[in-house]
Each structure stands twice: as structure tokens, then as C-alpha cells.
């Protein structure tokens, strides 16, 4: 028997070596809350066949044997080592097995394990993230009562003194193998429930209850559409991908194609191959791209498409999950969490707009769906396609290192030219002018001529609200949110001032809250104010699109439909309008201020600015009329802005990557961010110091240098009444952060009123 060797000198036999205990089985269990585990529990013989990895199990916990439900992650026997080197004979037994079939497959458990290790997050939390709530609590199912004839009754009907009706009831029940509910039986026989109940009381009919699916969510098929004949670039890309689909092998492709170059057609034809092989494909898109248009594009080519969007009820979500697990869905389209779709035979994963920030989850587990997809694809031996016009520098560098295979679509379909982009220097345009208008003279003229030629216009301003700053001209006091260290934004609609972080709202201030000065100034530009300006200048239908106007589910789609139909002439809004939309009649795109994201304290500021300007520029020139882009900027000489106006992604990477390399920022270094928060500032600070020390101690044992930057006050110092400290932990070797942080974590004791979190590969630096 294999056993853990405790010590070389420990020659005395262990207790279990004396007993006949070679034949034990234990369930390894994790919990989604404290204490997370893993813990081992012995499996009583009568439960042996029910305990499997992926089922939930009820166990007694701690001294008081409190009942807890956990997830079984493994079934182990004599050849394993028990957690905490205990005697198998002393394990507490499993009390109850909750599920008859595993909620999560082995492949998904492996994925959960990887996420747990890579993101230094408890496995129980990861598993609970993967399995939708509706699946866990059987949403959309109902306990139903079924009836059948008791054994041997029908063979001796005459022994029971029955009325003719009672006989008919029993014969009807017995004549069919299907499950009957009492109501169905009554309807079929044409009787009331009375005689059926009588037979139940006499024990001639027996009952059993079962959970059944309540409602179906079948989807009407769409009009079919045939494939396009691929152009040579698309064909080359498809061939490379197909090779790996046919040979069941993993490869990650970075499909770099400018907007409108036909990437989606490549995805679709690759998925067709996958479906031919009887396999399923997962397509991840940013939540905002889950429009009817996207749905329709896929439903026009495949019979069984599931679209997992955020407005599904938990019953609908659970229903889709089961359909997918049963292998009934060919293509799953969804936002980041669709990466957990329980496909029985995965054939391909596609991640469109792979640079998009929404693929990173901002609560535990703080996973990046792109990296999760990469692990899943490699673990299940399938190809992964990452598509973008402006790939993340992480993916781009991996392609340069030949970890990913680069596929390029350099031309737009039908050789439509990319739009011409010009910059407007706001310093010149506004120099000396008294009244600030967000629309320069040049932009105004261009909008007018686009409208005159019956074209449509998109205007991007990446800030919502009316004015972004409320300041007293007398004492300089700026109105801040009382709970967050963030200035309040003035919203003219409803005359209020709102914190864009926590939604704290006060009436529009009439007096300075510090000195009482009555001439409070509203400055800085938000989308609401832009809307007012545009309305004053142009007499055409205008719509503003930002999180304030698009709160209702479906409003985003409705607005876009109106814009497509030409009912709206000018669409203005935040980055919401910059994504993946295809409007042939848009002949002008205006970027109101390209600098909004450029000067944030974040090493990705340039990358975000480049991406945003390029993406929104791609919204024009899609039709026969061509298109033009005007970019207003206070820093038109900035290298990033120049590269964006030239559609020069590669040029941008060539200037940005060396800077990142020099400072060992990602993609050259590995980064984790830790944030500590508490309503009591000193506690937050002390905990931050303690954590930094634990990390430094854990790191000192390693050869690879690990740098702890901080702790310091976080850029957003206070949020929702919590004082925040943060630190960055950086290193140059893969896996080192996980090693250090996992070990440091065991040394860090929880403190009341203080919360802290680890963010691996952080995206948010505030
Ligand atoms: P991307 O996803 O790269 O932005 P799309 O796949 O949306 O580009 O393609 C842009 C447009 O060109 C779409 O309307 C699409 O239907 C069309 N298209 C794609 N491939 C072809 C092709 N080979 N021949 C003709 N039209 C195509
Ligand atoms: Zn706030």
C-alpha cells in the first residue's frame, strides 16, 4: 500500500497499517465559502456508486458537525495521499449526495482547477462561477407527481371489487408505459379526480414524484443564407484552421484583420467544419455585440444556435446549459462566461474582438476569458481563433514569439478602401475663443456636408453626463462623492450630480458646498452636453447612446435598428457605439476628444486610445459612398494618435512594445495587483503593509526576482466608503507570481473590517 512517508526514522507502523484498511474510498470536497477546503470525507458503502467528481455532497463540518454542501472534486482511494495526512479510518463520512448526475464534467473541473491556480482563487468559488445559479437550484423545473398501477393489480382485477369506471382507469394506466399525472389520466378517461384518489387510498395506484423541466425555450429558425466564396486571404486563414480541426489538434490563431475584412465569415466556415464532425463550437463576443444582427448571422447558417446574453432568466440559462450538455446545440454564442459552456464534444473556440476589456471579469475569480479559452482549447485539443483589428499587445507578442500563429486579412472585402482620417488640432481651433464648443468649425462643416449628401454621422465621446466637473470659481472647491474619491458629474437631465462609480446622487448644487458661493461652474464635457450642442447646430433626428440612455434591456438594439433604417441621422455616444457595428450609410465619424483616455495613470492608456480611435474609425466607409473620419485632439502630435489616424496597428506596436519591454510591463513581464480596502483607513494601510511583507518573504526564497511596488494609496483612494491601498507585484518569469502569492496567502491572517483581493494580469489600475 502506498503511503505518505512522514519521516525516514519513523519505523513504527502507522495505525492504518495494522488494520485491514486497504480498501477505503474518500471524497475530496471544496466549498464555495469559508473554510474553502479541500477536505476529505469517507464514503459509506451504500453511497459508493453515487459519489462522483462534480456532484454536490452534504457533509458535517468542524466540531459542531455543521452541515455544509460542497463540491466533490475527486474520489480517492489507498493510492492517494489524504489532505492533512490523517488516518483514513478517522475521516468523517459523507452524509448525503445531492445530485444524481455530476453538475460539471471532468474537462470543466480541470478548467476550474487551472483557473483556481492561475488566478490564485479558491476552487469552490471557481466551480460556483462555472455552474449557473439556475442549474444549481433547478430553476425552470418543478416537482411533479406521477402515478402508476401497483404491482400485480391488473392481473387480478376481479379480486378487488371494482366499479367499471375504476377498472377502466386501472387498465388505461397499465396499458401505456408513459408517465401519467393524475390530471392527464382524468382527462383521458373522462372522469373527475375522485375515483383516482379512491384508488390511491386503496393502494391500487401508487405515486412517485420527480423533477421535470417546465418550459421549453425553443428558438424559431432564421432565414437561411449561403456561404460567401472566400477571397484568397480568407481561404488561407480557413485552411490553416481547418487543418487543426481535421487532426483534432490544438493551435491558437491570431486572426488580425482590419474592420470589414471578413473575419466573421472565416469563423462561420470554420465552425461549419466543426459541426460536420459532430462537434460544438463556442463563440465569445463582447456583451455589447450580442445583438440580433450577430444572432441572425449565425442562425442563418446553423440549425442549433444558443445565444447566452445577460438578460436571460436563470431558468432560461439553466435550460440552455442542459441543452448544451446534452449535445443538442451546435454553436454557443455569448459573452465571457460562455467559455464555461458544457459542450460534450468541443471542436473550436472563437473569441472575437479579443482585445476587448469585457473579457476580463472584475470580481473573483478575476479571469480573462481569452486566457481561459487558451487553456481550455489546449486541454481539449481544439483550435482557438482570436480575432481583432487591434489585437491586445499580449496576443500580438505571443504571435511574434510563435506561440500563436498569425493569420492576416489585410484588405477589406470587395476592396473597399479604409476611410481617410484627419486630425483637428483643438489647441488651434479653440485658442482665444471665449465659448467652448465641443464641435470645432471644421467638424461642423463636415457634419453638415455629410448630412446634405444624405449620409449618416457617428460622434464618439467617451464620457457620459453633462459636465464632468462641478467647481467653485471662488475657492476652487470641486464637488466630490462623499463615499468615493471621484468628482461628481453634472447631469442636466433630472438636474442632478452623480458619482459614476457608486451612483450616489444629489440635486444639482446651487451653492459651493465649501464657501457658499452661488456661481458654481460646470465644466468638462459629457455626452449629455454634446447632445445639447449637436441639437442646437443641426436640425436632424439625433440619438445619444450611453449607459444612462440604454438602461432598459433591448434599448441598445432598438436604437441601432432605427439608425440602420435611417430614422436617426446622428448617433452620438460613448464607446458603446464604437464596437463592431456595420452601417453602410455612415459617411462621417467624428471623435470629439481623442485624449480622454490618453493621460490616465495606466500603462495601457496608449493601447486603449489607439484601439478606441481605430475601432470607431472602422464604423465608416463600409458602403459604396466611402467615408471620412475626423479626430479632434489637444495632442495631435502624440505618436499613438498619429498611428491611429493612419490605421497603422503594426506601427503602433513597434513604438509601444519597446517601451513596455524596457519597463517589463506586460506582455514582457507578469503582473498582479493587490487591492486592500477597509472603512477604517489605518486598518487598510496596516493590512497592506502586512501583505507586502508576506509577499516579500515568500519571494525571498526564489531565484527569480519579484518586485513589490507599493503599497500605496490607490488612484481611486476611496470607493463606496472604503479606503483603498494597492500594490503591484511584478516578475519576468511565468508561474512565479502564482507560486509566491499562493504561499504568501497562507501566511496572511484575516482582519476584521478589512478585505483584500488578488488580481492576476490586472486590467483596471484604479
Ligand atoms: P469583420 O468581421 O472582419 O469586421 P465581416 O465578416 O463582418 O468583417 O465582413 C464584412 C462584410 O463583408 C459583411 O457584410 C460580410 O457579409 C461580407 N463578406 C465577408 N466575406 C465576404 C466574401 N468573401 N465575399 C463577399 N462578401 C463578404
Ligand atoms: Zn461614489
Tab-separated table of C-alpha atoms in Angstrom, residues 25 42-52 57-58 93-98:
chain	number	residue	atom	x	y	z
A	25	UNK	CA	-12.704	5.401	-0.566
A	42	UNK	CA	-15.068	8.766	3.775
A	43	UNK	CA	-17.698	7.310	1.507
A	44	UNK	CA	-20.081	4.842	3.140
A	45	UNK	CA	-20.519	1.655	1.090
A	46	UNK	CA	-24.162	2.421	0.267
A	47	UNK	CA	-23.183	5.756	-1.334
A	48	UNK	CA	-20.205	4.455	-3.301
A	49	UNK	CA	-21.972	4.402	-6.639
A	50	UNK	CA	-23.430	7.903	-6.149
A	51	UNK	CA	-20.310	9.832	-5.273
A	52	UNK	CA	-18.607	11.125	-8.412
A	57	UNK	CA	-22.282	16.478	-1.316
A	58	UNK	CA	-23.549	17.249	2.148
A	93	UNK	CA	-18.469	10.120	6.466
A	94	UNK	CA	-20.308	11.795	3.641
A	95	UNK	CA	-23.870	12.390	4.781
A	96	UNK	CA	-25.830	12.800	1.583
A	97	UNK	CA	-25.209	13.053	-2.148
A	98	UNK	CA	-27.248	15.953	-3.526
